[in-house]
Tab-separated table of C-alpha atoms and ligand atoms in Angstrom:
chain	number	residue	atom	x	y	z
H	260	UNK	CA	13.166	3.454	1.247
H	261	UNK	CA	13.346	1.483	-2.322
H	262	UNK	CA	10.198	-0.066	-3.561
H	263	UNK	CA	6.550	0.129	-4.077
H	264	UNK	CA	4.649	3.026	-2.517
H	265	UNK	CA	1.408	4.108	-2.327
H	266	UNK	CA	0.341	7.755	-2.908
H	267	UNK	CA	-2.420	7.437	-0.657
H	268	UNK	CA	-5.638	8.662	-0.757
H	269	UNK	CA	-7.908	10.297	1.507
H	270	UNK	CA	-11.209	9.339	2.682
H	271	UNK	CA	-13.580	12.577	2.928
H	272	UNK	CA	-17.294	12.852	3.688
H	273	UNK	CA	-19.869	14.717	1.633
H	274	UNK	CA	-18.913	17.747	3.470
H	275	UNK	CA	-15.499	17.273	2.288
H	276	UNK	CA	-14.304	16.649	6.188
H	277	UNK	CA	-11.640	13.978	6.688
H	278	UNK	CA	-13.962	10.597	7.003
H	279	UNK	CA	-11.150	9.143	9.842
H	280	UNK	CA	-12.857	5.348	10.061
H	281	UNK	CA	-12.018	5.366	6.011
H	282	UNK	CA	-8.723	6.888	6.256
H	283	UNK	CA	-7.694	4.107	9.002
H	284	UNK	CA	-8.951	1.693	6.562
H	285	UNK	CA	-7.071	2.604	3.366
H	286	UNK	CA	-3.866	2.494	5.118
H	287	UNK	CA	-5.004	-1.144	6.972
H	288	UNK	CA	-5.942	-2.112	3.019
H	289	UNK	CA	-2.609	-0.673	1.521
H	290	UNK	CA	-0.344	-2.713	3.992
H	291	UNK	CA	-2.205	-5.886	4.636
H	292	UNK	CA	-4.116	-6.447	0.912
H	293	UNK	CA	-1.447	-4.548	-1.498
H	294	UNK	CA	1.316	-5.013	0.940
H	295	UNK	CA	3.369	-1.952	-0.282
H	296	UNK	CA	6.806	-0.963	0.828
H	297	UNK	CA	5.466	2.718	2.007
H	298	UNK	CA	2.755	4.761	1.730
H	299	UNK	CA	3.364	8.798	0.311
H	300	UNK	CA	0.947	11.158	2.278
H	301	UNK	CA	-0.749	14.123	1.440
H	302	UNK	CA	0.059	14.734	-2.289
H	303	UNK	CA	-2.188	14.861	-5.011
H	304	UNK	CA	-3.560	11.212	-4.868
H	305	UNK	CA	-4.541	12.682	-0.927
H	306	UNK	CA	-6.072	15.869	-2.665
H	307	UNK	CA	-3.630	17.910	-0.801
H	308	UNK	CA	-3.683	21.229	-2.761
H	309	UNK	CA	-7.459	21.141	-1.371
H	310	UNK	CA	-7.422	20.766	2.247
H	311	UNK	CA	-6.543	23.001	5.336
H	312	UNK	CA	-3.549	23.215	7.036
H	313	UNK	CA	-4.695	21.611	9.714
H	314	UNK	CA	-6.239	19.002	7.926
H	315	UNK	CA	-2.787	17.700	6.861
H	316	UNK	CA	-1.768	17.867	10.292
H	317	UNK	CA	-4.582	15.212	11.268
H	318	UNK	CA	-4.161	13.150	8.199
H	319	UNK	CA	-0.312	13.270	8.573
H	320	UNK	CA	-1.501	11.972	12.312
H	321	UNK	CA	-3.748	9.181	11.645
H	322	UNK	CA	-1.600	7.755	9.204
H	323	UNK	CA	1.384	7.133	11.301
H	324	UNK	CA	-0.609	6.112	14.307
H	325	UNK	CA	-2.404	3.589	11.892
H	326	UNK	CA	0.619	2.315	10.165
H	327	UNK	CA	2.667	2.580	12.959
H	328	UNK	CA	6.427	1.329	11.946
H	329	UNK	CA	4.663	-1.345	10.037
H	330	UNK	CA	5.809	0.440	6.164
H	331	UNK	CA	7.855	3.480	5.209
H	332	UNK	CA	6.022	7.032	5.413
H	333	UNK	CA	6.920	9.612	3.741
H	334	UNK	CA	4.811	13.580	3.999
H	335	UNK	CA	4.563	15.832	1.163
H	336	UNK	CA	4.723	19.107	2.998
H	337	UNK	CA	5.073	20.989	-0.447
H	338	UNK	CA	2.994	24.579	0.080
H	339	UNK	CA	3.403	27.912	-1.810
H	340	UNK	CA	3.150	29.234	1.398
H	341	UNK	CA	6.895	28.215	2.752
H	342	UNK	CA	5.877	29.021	5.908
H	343	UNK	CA	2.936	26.060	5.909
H	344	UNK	CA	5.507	23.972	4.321
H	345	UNK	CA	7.976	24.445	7.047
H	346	UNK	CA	5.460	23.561	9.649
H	347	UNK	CA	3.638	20.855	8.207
H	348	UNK	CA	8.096	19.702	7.654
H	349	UNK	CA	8.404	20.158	11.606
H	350	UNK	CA	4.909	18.349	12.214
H	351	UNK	CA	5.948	15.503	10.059
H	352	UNK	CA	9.187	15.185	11.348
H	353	UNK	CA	7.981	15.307	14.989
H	354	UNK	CA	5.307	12.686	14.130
H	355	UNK	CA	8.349	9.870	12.829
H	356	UNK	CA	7.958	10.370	9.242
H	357	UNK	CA	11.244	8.681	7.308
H	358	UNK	CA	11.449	11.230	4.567
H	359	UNK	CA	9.201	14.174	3.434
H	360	UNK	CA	8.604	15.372	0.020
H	361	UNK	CA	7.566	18.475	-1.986
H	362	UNK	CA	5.948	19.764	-4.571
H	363	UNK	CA	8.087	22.207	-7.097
H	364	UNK	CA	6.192	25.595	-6.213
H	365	UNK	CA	3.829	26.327	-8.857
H	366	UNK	CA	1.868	29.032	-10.286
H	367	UNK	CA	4.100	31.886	-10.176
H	368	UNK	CA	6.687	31.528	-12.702
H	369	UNK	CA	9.507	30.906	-10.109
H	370	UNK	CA	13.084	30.566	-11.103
H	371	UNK	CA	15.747	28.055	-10.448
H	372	UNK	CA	17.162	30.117	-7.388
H	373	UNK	CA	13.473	29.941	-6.252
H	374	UNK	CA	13.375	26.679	-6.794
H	375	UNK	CA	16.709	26.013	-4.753
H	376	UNK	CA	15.591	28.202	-2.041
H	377	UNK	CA	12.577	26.490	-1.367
H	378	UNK	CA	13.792	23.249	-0.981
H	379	UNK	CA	16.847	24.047	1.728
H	380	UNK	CA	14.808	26.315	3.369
H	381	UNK	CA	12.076	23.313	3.912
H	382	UNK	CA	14.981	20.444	4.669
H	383	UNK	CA	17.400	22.755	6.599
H	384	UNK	CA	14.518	23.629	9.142
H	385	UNK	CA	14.169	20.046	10.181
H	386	UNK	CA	16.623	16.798	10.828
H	387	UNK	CA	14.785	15.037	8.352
H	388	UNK	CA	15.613	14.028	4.787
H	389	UNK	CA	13.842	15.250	1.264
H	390	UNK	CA	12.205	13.607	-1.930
H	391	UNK	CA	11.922	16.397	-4.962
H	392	UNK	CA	8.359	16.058	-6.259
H	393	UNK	CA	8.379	17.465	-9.512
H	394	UNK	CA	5.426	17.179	-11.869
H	395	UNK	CA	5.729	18.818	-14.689
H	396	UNK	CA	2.818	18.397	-16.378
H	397	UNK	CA	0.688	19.626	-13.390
H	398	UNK	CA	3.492	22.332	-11.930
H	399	UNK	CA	4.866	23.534	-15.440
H	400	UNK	CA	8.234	23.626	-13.637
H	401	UNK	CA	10.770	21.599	-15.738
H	402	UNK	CA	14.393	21.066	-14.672
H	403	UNK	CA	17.511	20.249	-16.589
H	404	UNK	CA	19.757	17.229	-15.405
H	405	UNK	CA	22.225	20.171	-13.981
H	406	UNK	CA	19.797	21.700	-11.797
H	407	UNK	CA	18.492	18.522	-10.545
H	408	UNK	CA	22.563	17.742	-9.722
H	409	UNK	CA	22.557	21.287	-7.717
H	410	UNK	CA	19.381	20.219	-5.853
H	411	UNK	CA	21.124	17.132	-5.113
H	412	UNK	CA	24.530	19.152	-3.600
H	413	UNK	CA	22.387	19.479	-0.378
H	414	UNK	CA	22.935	15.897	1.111
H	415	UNK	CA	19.476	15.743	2.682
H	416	UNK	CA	17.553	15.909	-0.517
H	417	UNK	CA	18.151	12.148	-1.357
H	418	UNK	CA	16.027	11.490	-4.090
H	419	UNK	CA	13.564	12.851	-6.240
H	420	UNK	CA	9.417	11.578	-7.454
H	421	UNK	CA	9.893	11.833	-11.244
H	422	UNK	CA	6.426	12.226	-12.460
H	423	UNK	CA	6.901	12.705	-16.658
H	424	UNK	CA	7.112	10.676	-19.240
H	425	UNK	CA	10.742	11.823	-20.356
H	426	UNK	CA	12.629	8.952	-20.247
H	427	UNK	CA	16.169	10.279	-22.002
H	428	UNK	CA	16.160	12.318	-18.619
H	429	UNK	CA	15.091	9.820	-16.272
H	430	UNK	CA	18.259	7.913	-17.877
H	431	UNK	CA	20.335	10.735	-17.522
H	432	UNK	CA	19.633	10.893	-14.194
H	433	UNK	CA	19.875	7.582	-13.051
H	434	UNK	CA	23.477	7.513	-14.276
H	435	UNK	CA	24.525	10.830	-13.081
H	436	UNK	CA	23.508	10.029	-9.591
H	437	UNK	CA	23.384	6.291	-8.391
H	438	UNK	CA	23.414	7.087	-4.797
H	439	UNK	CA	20.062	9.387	-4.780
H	440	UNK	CA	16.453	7.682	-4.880
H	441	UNK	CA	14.501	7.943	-8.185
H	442	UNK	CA	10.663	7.218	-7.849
H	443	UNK	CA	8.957	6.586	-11.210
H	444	UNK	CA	5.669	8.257	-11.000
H	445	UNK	CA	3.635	7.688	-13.653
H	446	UNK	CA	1.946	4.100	-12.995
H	447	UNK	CA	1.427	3.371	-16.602
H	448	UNK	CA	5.109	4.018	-17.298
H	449	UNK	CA	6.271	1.766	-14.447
H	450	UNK	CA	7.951	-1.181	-16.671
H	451	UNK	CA	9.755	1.364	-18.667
H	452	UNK	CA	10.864	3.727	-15.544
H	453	UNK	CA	12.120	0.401	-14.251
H	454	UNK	CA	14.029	-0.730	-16.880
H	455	UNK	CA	16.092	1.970	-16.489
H	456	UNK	CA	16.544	1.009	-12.482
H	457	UNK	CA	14.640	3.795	-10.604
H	458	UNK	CA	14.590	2.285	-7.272
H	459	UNK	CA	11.010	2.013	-6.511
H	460	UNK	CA	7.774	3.817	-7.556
H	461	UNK	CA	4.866	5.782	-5.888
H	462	UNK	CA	1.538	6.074	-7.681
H	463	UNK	CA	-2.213	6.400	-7.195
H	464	UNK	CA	-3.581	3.366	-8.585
H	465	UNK	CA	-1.671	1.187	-6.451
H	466	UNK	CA	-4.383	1.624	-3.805
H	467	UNK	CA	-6.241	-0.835	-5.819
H	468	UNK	CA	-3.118	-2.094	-8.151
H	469	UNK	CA	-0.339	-2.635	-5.657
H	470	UNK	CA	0.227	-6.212	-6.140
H	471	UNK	CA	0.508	-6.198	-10.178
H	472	UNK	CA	2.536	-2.767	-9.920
H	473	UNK	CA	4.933	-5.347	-7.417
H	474	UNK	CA	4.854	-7.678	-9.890
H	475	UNK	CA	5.936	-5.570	-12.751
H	476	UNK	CA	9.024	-3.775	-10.791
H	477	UNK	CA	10.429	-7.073	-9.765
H	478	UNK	CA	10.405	-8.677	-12.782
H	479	UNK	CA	11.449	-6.071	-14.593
H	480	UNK	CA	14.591	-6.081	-11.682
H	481	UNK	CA	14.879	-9.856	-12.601
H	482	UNK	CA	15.052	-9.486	-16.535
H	483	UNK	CA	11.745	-10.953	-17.051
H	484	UNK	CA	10.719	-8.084	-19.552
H	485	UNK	CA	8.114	-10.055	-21.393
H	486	UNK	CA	6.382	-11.303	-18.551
H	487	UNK	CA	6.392	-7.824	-16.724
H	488	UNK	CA	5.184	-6.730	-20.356
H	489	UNK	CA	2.192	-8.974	-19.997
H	490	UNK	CA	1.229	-7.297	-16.560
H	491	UNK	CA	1.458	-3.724	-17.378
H	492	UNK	CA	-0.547	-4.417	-20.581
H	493	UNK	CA	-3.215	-5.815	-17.777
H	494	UNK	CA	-2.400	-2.583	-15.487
H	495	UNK	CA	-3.195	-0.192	-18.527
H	496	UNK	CA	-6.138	-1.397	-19.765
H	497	UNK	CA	-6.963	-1.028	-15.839
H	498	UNK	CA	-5.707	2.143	-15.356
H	499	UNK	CA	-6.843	3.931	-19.263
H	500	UNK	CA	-10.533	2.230	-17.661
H	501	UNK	CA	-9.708	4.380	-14.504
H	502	UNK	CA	-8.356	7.553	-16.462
H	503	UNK	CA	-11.695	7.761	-18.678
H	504	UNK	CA	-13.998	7.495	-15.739
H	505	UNK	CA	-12.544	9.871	-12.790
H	506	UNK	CA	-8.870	8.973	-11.863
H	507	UNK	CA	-8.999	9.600	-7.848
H	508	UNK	CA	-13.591	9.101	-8.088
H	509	UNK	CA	-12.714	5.952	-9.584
H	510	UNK	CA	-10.368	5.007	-7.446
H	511	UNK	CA	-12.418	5.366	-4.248
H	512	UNK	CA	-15.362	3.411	-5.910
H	513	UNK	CA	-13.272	0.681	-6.527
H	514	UNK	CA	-11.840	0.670	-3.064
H	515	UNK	CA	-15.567	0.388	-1.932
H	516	UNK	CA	-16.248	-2.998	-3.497
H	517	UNK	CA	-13.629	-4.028	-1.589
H	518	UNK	CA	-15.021	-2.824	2.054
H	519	UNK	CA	-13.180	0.218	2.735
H	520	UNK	CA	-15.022	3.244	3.263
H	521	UNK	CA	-12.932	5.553	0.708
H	522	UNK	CA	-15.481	8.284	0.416
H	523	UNK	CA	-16.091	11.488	-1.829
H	524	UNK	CA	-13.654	13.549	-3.460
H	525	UNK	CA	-13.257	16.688	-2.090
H	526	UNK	CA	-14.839	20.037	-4.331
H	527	UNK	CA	-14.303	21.244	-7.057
H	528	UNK	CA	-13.607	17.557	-8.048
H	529	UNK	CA	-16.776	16.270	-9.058
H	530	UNK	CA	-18.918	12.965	-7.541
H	531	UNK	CA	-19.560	10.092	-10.149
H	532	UNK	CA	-22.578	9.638	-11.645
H	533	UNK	CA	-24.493	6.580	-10.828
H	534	UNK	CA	-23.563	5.428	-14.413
H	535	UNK	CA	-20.096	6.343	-13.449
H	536	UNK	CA	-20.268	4.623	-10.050
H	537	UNK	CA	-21.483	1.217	-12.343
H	538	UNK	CA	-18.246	2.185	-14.353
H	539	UNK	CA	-16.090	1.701	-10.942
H	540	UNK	CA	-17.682	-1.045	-10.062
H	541	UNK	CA	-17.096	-2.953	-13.006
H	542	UNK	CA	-13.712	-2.494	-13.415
H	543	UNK	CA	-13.235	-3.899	-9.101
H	544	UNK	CA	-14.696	-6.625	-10.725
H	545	UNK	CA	-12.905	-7.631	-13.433
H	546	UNK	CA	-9.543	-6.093	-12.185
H	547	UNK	CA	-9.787	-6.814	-8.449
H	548	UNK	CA	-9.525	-10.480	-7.471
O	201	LIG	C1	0.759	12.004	-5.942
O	201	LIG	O1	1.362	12.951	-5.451
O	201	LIG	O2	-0.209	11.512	-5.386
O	201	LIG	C2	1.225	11.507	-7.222
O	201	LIG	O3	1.711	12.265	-8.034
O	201	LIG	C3	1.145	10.065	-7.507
O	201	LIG	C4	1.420	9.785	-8.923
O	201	LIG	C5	0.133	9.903	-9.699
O	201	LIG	N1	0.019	11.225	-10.252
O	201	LIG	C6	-1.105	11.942	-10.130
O	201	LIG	C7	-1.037	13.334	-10.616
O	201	LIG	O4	-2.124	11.496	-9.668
O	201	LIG	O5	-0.026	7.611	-9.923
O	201	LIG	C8	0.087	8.784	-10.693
O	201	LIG	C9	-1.097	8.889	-11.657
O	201	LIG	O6	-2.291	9.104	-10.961
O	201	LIG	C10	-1.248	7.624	-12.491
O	201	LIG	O7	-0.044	7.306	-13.103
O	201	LIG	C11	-2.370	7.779	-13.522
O	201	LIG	O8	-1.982	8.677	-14.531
C-alpha cells in the first residue's frame, strides 16, 4: 500500500453521465503510461461530492474490473449521509477494494466525538481497513496530533491522506506513529512531505504527472534532494500552469492530447473556454513527452 497513487478522475459526458469507454481508459493510462502503485477512487479528483449514489457504485465497478489486481485500489466512501457511506464501505469491500478512505464530514460544525463516530461506524461495518482523508482547507475540520493518535486506537484505520501544507504536524505525526500509512496530498508539496518519510502520495495531477511525481519520491527516499529539487521545480511550474487554468478541466484536456477520452467536468464546475482548451493543450505539450 506505500507509493504513488493516483486520485483518479472521472470521465463524464456533457450530460454529466459517467462516459464508461473514458473511464476504462484513464485507469488503462494510469497503470500502463504513469505506472502508479494504486489508483484512489471516487474523491474529489473523481468529483465525488457531485455524483449519485449509484454512480459511485458503477465507477467503484468499472474500476476494479478494469484494473483488475493489476495496482492497489483504494474507495473513498466518505458521505455526510453515514448511511451512503456505509453502503458504498460494503459495496467496495464486496467489489475487492484493499483499503477505503473518507472524507472528515463537513459542513456542519461536527465535533471530535463526531468525528470518531463516523469513522468506526464506517470501518466496523465492514472487514476492510481505513485511510483518514482529511482536507482541511476544503472540510474546515482540523485535528490535533492527539486526536489523530485516538483515530488511530482503532487498528483498522491504518493510515491517514494528509492534504495541508502543515508540515510541523505532518512531522509530528510521522514520528508518533511509524506503523500507520501517511499519504502526502498536496502534489506540489510532494518533495517536502517526503523528506519527512510519508510512505507514498495520492494526488490529482499524477494522471498526467505520475512518472516525475515517481521520480521525486524516490529520490527524495534515496537522498538525492537536489536532483528531486530539480523535478518538482519542473512539476510546479506544471502544476501552478494547471492551477491557473481549471485544476480537474485542465487535467482532462491534457489527458486528451494523449488519446484518452477524459471528458467534461461535471456542473457546477465549469467547461474551458476554447482559449482555455489552447491553455491545456499547450501545457500536454511542453509537459507531456
Ligand atoms: C482527491 O481526493 O482527489 C484528492 O484530494 C487528491 C489530492 C488533490 N487535492 C484536490 C483537492 O484536488 O492532488 C491534490 C491537488 O489537486 C493538487 O495538489 C493541486 O493542488
Amino acid at each position: 500500500m506505500k507509493g504513488i497513487f493516483t486520485a483518479l478522475m472521472c470521465a463524464f459526458d456533457e450530460q454529466g453521465n459517467i462516459h464508461e469507454k473514458g473511464l476504462r481508459q484513464l485507469v488503462r493510462h494510469n497503470i500502463d503510461v504513469s505506472k502508479v502503485d494504486g489508483l484512489y477512487v471516487n474523491g474529489s479528483t473523481g468529483e465525488n461530492f457531485l455524483i449519485s449514489t449509484e454512480d459511485k457504485k458503477r465507477i467503484f465497478e468499472i474500476v476494479k474490473d478494469e484494473a483488475g489486481d493489476q495496482v492497489k485500489l483504494i474507495a473513498q466512501v466518505g458521505a455526510l449521509n453515514i448511511d451512503e457511506a456505509v453502503e458504498l464501505a460494503k459495496y467496495a469491500t464486496d467489489l475487492g477494494y484493499d483499503s477505503l478512505s473518507a472524507v472528515t464530514p463537513f459542513y456542519y460544525k461536527f465535533d471530535f466525538e463526531e468525528v470518531k463516530d463516523y469513522y468506526n461506524t464506517i470501518i466496523n461495518s465492514v472487514d476492510n481497513t481505513m485511510i483518514i482523508y482529511s482536507i482541511p482547507a476544503l472540510t474546515g475540520v482540523n485535528m490535533s496530533l492527539e486526536q489523530f493518535g485516538e483515530l488511530f486506537e482503532n487498528e483498522k484505520i491504518i493510515g491517514v491522506k494528509f492534504t495541508a501544507p502543515d508540515f510541523y504536524l505532518l512531522e509530528r505525526l510521522r514520528h508518533a506513529y511509524p506503523e500507520k500509512l501517511i499519504y502526502s496530498g498536496f502534489d506540489e508539496m510532494l518533495l517536502s512531505a517526503a523528506v519527512l518519510n510519508v510512505d507514498g502520495a495520492i494526488g490529482s495531477t499524477f494522471n498526467v504527472n505520475g512518472a516525475r511525481a515517481r521520480s521525486i519520491f524516490e529520490l527524495a527516499q534515496e537522498g538525492k534532494i537536489e536532483e528531486a529539487r530539480e523535478i518538482q521545480k519542473v512539476t510546479n511550474d506544471l502544476i501552478s500552469g494547471i492551477l491557473a487554468n481549471g485544476l480537474y478541466q485542465t487535467i482532462k484536456e491534457m489527458l486528451k492530447t494523449q488519446g484518452v477520452e477524459a471528458g467534461v467536468c461535471r456542473k457546477p464546475m465549469k467547461q474551458l473556454s476554447a482559449d482555455n482548451v489552447k491553455v491545456a493543450q499547450d501545457l500536454a505539450a511542453t509537459f507531456l513527452t
